[in-house]
PDB file of C-alpha atoms in Angstrom:
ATOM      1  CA  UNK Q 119     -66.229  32.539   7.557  1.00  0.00           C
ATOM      2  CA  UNK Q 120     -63.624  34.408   7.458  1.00  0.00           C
ATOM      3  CA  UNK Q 121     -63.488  38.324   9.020  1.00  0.00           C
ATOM      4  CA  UNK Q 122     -62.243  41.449   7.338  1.00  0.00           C
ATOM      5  CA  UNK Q 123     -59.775  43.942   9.090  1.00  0.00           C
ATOM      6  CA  UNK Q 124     -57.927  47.182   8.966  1.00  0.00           C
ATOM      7  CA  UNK Q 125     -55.744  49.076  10.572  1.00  0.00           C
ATOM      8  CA  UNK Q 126     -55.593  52.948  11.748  1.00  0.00           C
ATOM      9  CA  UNK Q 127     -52.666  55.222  10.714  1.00  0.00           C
ATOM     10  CA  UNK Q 128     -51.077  56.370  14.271  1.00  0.00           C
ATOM     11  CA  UNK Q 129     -47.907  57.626  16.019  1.00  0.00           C
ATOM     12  CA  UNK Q 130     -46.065  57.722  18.665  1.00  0.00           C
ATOM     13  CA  UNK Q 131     -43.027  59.692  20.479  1.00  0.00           C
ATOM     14  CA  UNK Q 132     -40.707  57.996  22.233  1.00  0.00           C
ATOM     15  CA  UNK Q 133     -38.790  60.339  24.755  1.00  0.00           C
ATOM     16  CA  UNK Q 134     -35.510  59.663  27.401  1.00  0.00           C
ATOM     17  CA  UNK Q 135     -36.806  58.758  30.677  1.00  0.00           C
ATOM     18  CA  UNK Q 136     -34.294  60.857  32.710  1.00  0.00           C
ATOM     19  CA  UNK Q 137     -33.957  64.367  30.027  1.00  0.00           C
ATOM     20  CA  UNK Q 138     -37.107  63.789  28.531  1.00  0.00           C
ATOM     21  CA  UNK Q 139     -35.431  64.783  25.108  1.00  0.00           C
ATOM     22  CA  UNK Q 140     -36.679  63.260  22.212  1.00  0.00           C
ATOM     23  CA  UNK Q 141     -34.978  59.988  20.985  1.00  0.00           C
ATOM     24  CA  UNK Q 142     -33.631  59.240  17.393  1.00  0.00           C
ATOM     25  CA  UNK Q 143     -33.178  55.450  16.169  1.00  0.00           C
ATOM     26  CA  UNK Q 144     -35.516  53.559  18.369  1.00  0.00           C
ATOM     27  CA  UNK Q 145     -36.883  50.687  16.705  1.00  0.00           C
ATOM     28  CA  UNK Q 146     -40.799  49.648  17.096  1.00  0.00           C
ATOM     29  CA  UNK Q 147     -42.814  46.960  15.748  1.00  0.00           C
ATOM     30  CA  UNK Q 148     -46.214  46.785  15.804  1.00  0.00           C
ATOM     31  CA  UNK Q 149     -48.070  43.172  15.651  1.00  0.00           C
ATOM     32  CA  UNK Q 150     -51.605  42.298  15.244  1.00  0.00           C
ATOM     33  CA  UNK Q 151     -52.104  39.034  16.912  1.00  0.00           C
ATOM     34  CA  UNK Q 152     -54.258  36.389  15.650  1.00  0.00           C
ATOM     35  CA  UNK Q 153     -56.115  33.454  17.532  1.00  0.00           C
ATOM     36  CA  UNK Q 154     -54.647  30.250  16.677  1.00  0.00           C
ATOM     37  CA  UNK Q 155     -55.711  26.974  17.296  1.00  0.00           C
ATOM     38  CA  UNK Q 156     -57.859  26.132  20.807  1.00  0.00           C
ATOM     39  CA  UNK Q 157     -58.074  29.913  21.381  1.00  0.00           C
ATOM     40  CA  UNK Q 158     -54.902  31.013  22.063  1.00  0.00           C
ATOM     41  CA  UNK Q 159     -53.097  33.847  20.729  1.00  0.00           C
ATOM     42  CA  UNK Q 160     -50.684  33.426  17.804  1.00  0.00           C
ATOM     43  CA  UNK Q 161     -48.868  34.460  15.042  1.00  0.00           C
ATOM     44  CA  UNK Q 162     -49.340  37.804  13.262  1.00  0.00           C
ATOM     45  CA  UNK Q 163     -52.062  39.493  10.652  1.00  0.00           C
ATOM     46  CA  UNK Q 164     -49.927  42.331  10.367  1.00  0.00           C
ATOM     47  CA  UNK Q 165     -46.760  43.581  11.427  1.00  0.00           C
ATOM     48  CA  UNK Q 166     -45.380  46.825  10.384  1.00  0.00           C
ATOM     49  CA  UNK Q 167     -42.009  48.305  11.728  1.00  0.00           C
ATOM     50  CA  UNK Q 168     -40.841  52.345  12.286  1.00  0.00           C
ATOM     51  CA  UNK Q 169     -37.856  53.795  13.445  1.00  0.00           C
ATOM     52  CA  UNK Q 170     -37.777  57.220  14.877  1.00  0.00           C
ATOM     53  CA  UNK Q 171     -36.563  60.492  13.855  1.00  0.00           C
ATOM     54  CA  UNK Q 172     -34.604  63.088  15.903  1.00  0.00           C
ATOM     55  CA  UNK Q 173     -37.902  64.587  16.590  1.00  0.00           C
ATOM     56  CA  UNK Q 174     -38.666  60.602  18.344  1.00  0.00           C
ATOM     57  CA  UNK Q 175     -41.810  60.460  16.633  1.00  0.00           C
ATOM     58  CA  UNK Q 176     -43.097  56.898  15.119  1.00  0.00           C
ATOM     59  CA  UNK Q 177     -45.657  56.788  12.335  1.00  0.00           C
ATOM     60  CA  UNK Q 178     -47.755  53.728  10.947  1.00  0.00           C
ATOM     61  CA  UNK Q 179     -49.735  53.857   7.894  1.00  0.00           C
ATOM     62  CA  UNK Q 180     -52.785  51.989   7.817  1.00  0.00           C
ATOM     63  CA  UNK Q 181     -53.294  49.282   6.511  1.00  0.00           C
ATOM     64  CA  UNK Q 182     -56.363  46.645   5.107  1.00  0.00           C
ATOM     65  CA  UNK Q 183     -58.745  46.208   4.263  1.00  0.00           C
ATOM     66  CA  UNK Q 184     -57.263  42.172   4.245  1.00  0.00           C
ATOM     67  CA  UNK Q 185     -58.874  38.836   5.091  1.00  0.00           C
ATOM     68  CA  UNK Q 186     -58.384  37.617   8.759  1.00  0.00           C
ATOM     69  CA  UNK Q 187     -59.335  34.376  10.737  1.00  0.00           C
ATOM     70  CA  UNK Q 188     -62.913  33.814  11.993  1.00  0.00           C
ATOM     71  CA  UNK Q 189     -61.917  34.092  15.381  1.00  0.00           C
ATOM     72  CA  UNK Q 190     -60.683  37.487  15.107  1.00  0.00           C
ATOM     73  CA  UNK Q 191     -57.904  39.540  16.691  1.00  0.00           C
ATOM     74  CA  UNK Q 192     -56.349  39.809  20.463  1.00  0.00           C
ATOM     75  CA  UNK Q 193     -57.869  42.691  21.832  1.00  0.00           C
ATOM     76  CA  UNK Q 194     -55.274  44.517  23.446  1.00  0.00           C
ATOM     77  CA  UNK Q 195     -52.501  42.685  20.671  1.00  0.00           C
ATOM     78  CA  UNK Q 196     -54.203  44.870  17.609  1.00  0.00           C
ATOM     79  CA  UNK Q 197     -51.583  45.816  17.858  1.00  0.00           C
ATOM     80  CA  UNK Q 198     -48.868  45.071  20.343  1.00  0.00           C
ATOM     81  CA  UNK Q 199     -45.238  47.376  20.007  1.00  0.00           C
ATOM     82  CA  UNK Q 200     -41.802  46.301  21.257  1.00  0.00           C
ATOM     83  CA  UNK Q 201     -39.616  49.301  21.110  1.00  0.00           C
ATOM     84  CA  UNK Q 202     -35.834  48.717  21.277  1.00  0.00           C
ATOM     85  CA  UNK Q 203     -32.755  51.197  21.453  1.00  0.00           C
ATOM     86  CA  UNK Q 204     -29.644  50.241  21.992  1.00  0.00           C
ATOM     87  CA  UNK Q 205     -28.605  50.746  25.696  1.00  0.00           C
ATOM     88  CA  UNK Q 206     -31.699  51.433  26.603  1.00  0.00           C
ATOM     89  CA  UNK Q 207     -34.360  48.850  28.416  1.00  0.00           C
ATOM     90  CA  UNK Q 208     -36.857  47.697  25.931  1.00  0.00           C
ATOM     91  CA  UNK Q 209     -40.571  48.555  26.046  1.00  0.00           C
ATOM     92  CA  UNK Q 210     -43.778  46.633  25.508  1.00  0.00           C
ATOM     93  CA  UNK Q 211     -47.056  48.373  24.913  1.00  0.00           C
ATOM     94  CA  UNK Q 212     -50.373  46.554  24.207  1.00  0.00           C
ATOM     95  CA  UNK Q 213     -53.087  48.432  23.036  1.00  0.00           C
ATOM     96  CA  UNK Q 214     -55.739  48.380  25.995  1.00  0.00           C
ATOM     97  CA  UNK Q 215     -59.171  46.947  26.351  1.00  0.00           C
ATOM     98  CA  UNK Q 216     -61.927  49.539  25.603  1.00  0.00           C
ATOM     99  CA  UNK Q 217     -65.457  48.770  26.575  1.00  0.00           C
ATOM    100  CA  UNK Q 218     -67.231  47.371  23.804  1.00  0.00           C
ATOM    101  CA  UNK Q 219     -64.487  46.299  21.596  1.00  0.00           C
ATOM    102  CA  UNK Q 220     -65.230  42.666  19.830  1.00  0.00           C
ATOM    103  CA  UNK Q 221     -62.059  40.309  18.750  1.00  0.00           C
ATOM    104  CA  UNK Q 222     -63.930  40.321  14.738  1.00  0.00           C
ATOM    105  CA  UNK Q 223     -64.637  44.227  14.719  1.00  0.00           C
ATOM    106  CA  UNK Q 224     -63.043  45.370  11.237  1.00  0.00           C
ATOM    107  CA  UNK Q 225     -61.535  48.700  12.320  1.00  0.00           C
ATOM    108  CA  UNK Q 226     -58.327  48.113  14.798  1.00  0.00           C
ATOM    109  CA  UNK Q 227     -57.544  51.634  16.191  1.00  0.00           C
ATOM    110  CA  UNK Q 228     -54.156  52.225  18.517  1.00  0.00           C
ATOM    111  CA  UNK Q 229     -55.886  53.816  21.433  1.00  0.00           C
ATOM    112  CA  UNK Q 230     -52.935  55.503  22.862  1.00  0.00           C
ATOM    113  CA  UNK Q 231     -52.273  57.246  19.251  1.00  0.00           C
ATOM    114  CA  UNK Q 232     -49.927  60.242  20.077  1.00  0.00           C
ATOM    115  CA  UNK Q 233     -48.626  59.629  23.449  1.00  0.00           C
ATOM    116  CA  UNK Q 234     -45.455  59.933  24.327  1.00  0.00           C
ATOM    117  CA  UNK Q 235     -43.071  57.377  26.219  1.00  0.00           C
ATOM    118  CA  UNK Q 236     -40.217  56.828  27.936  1.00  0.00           C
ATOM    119  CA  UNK Q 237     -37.091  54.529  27.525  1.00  0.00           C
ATOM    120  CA  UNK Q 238     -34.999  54.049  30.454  1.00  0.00           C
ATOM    121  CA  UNK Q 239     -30.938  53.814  30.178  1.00  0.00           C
ATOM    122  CA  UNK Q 240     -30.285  50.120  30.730  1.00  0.00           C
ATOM    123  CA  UNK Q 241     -27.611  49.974  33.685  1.00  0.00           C
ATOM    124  CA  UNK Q 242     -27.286  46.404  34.292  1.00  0.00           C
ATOM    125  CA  UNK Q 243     -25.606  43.153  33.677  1.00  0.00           C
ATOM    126  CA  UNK Q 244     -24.517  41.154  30.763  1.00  0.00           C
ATOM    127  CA  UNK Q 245     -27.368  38.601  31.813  1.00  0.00           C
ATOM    128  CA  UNK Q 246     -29.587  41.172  32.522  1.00  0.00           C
ATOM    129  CA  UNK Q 247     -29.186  42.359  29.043  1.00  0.00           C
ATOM    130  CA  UNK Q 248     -29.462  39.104  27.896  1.00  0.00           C
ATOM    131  CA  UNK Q 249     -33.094  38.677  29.134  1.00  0.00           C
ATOM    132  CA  UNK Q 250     -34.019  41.623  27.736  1.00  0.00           C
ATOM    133  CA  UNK Q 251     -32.716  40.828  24.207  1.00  0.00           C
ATOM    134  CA  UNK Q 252     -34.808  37.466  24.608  1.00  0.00           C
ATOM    135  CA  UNK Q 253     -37.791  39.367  25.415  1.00  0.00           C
ATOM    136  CA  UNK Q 254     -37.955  41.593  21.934  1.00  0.00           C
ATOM    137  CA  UNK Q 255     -35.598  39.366  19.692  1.00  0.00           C
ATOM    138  CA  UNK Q 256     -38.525  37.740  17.626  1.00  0.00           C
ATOM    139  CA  UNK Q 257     -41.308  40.323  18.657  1.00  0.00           C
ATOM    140  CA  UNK Q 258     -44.180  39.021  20.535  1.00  0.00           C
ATOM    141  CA  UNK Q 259     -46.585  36.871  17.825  1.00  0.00           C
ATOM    142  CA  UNK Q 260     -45.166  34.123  18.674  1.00  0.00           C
ATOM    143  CA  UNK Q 261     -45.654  31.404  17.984  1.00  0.00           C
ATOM    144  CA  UNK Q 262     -45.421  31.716  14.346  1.00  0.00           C
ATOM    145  CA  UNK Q 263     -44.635  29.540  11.149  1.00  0.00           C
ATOM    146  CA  UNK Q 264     -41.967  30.276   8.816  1.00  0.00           C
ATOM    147  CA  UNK Q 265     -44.476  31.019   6.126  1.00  0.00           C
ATOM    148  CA  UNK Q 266     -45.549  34.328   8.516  1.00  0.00           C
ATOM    149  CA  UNK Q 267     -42.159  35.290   9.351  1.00  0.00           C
ATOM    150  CA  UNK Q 268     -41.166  35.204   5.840  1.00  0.00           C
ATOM    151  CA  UNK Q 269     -44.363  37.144   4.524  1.00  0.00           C
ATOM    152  CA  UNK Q 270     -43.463  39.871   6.925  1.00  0.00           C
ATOM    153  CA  UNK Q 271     -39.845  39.558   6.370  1.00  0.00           C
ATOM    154  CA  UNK Q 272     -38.680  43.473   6.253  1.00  0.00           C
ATOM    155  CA  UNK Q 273     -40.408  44.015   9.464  1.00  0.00           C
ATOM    156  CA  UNK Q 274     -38.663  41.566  11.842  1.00  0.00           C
ATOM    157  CA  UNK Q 275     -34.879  41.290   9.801  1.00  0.00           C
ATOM    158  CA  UNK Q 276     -34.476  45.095  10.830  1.00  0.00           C
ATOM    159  CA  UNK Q 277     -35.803  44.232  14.369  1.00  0.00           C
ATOM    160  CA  UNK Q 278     -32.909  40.728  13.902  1.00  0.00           C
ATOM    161  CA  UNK Q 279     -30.521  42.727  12.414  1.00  0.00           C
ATOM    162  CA  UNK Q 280     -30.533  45.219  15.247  1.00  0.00           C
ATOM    163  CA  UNK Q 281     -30.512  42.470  17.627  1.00  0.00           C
ATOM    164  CA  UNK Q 282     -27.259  40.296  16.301  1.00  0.00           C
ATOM    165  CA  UNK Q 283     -25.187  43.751  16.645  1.00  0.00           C
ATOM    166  CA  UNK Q 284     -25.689  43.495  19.893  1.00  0.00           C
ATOM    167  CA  UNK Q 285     -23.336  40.598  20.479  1.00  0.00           C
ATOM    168  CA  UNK Q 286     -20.003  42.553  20.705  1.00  0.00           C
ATOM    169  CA  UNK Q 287     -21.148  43.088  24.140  1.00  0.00           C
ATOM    170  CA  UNK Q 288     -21.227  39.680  25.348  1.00  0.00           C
ATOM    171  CA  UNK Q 289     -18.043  37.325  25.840  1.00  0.00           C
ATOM    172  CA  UNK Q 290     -19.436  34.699  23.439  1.00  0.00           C
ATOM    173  CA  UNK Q 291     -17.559  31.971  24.846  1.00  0.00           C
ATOM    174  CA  UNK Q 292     -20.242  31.839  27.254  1.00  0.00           C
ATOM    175  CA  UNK Q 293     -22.617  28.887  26.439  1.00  0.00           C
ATOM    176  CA  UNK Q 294     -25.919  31.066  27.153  1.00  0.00           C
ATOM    177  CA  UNK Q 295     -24.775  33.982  24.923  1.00  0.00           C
ATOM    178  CA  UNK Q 296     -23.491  31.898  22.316  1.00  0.00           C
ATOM    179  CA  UNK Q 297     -26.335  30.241  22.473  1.00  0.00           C
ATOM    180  CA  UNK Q 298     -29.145  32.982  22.000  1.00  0.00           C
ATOM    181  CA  UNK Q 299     -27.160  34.882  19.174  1.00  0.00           C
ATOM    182  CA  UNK Q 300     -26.645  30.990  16.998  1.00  0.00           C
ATOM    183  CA  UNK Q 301     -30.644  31.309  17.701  1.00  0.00           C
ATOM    184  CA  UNK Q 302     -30.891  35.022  16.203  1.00  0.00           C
ATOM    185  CA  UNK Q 303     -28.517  34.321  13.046  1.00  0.00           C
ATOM    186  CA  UNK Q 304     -30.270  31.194  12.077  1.00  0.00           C
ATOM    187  CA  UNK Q 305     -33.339  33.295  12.214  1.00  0.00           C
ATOM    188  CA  UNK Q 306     -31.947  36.360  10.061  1.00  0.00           C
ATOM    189  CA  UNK Q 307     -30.700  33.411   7.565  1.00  0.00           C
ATOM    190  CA  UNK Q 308     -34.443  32.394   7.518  1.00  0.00           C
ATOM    191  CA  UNK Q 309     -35.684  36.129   6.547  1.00  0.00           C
ATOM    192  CA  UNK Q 310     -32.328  37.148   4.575  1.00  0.00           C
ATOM    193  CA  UNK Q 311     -31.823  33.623   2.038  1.00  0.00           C
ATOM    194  CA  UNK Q 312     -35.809  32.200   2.372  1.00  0.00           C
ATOM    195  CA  UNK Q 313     -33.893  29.290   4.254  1.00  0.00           C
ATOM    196  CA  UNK Q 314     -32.508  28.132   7.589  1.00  0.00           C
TER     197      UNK Q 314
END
C-alpha cells in the first residue's frame, strides 16, 4: 500500500569559506530519495531546485501531500542537497538521522533548516575539477529512469545547464573531458527536446 508524504518549507545560507560573506548564484537541489527495488536507494519523489540571492539565502516551499512507495523514503536523503558555484568546490548535505524517524513517516522535515554553510574556492586541477563536476552533474538519485528525470525536468536542466558551461575550462580534445561533457549534453537533450 502505498505511503503518503510531504515536505517542510526550509532555507538555507550559503556563505564563502575564507570571508564568510554571503554568496549570490549558488545552485542547490534538493532530492528525496526513494527505495527501489531489493532495498536500495533510488530515484527521486521530489526534487526541487533554488538559487541564492546576494543575501546567500536558499528557500524551498513545501511540498505534498503526494503518493510515495510502500517502502518509504531514505532517511537522511529526505532530502539530500548538492550545492554548486562556479569555482567553488561543490557541497553535499544529507539531512541526518534523528532518533525515532521511520522511512514511511508522512512529514519529511530538513533538520538543519537555517544553517549556514560554507563553499570553499576550488584551487585545483583540470582533473580535479573534473571529479567534482561528476560528483553533482546528475544530482545524487541516481539511479533514475527517464520518465523521473523528465517529470522533474526544470530542476536538474538548470543544475545541466550550469554544468555544460563549464566546459570552456577544459581542453576538450582530451578523451576524459570530451567524454563527460558528450555525457552532460545528451542528458540536457533528454530534459530540453523529451528525447536523447
Amino acid at each position: 500500500m502505498p505511503c503518503t508524504f510531504e515536505g517542510l518549507p526550509f532555507t538555507l545560507t550559503v556563505v564563502d569559506a575564507e570571508t564568510r560573506q554571503p554568496l549570490a548564484d549558488v545552485h542547490a537541489l534538493a532530492e528525496w530519495r526513494i527505495f527501489g527495488p531489493g532495498g536500495r536507494l533510488d530515484g527521486p519523489l521530489m526534487v526541487q531546485d533554488a538559487v541564492s540571492g546576494g543575501d546567500g539565502v536558499l528557500s524551498f516551499p513545501g511540498w505534498g501531500p503526494i503518493q510515495g512507495p510502500p517502502d518509504g523514503l531514505g532517511i537522511g536523503d529526505d532530502p539530500v542537497i548538492t550545492l554548486f558555484k562556479t569555482e567553488y568546490e561543490p557541497l553535499l548535505i544529507s539531512n541526518g538521522h534523528p532518533p525515532g524517524t521511520r522511512e514511511t513517516q508522512r512529514a519529511r522535515r530538513f533538520n538543519q533548516s537555517g544553517q549556514t554553510y560554507a563553499l570553499a574556492s576550488f584551487r585545483g586541477t583540470p582533473d580535479q575539477w573534473l571529479r567534482h563536476l561528476h560528483g553533482v552533474w546528475l544530482g545524487v538519485a541516481v539511479p533514475r529512469n527517464d520518465q523521473h528525470s523528465l517529470q522533474f525536468r526544470e530542476a536538474y536542466r538548470n543544475r545541466l545547464r550550469r554544468i555544460s558551461s563549464e566546459r570552456h575550462k577544459f581542453a576538450l580534445d582530451q578523451r576524459r573531458f570530451e567524454g563527460f561533457f558528450w555525457h552532460v549534453d545528451r542528458e540536457l537533450k533528454l530534459l530540453e527536446e523529451g528525447h536523447r
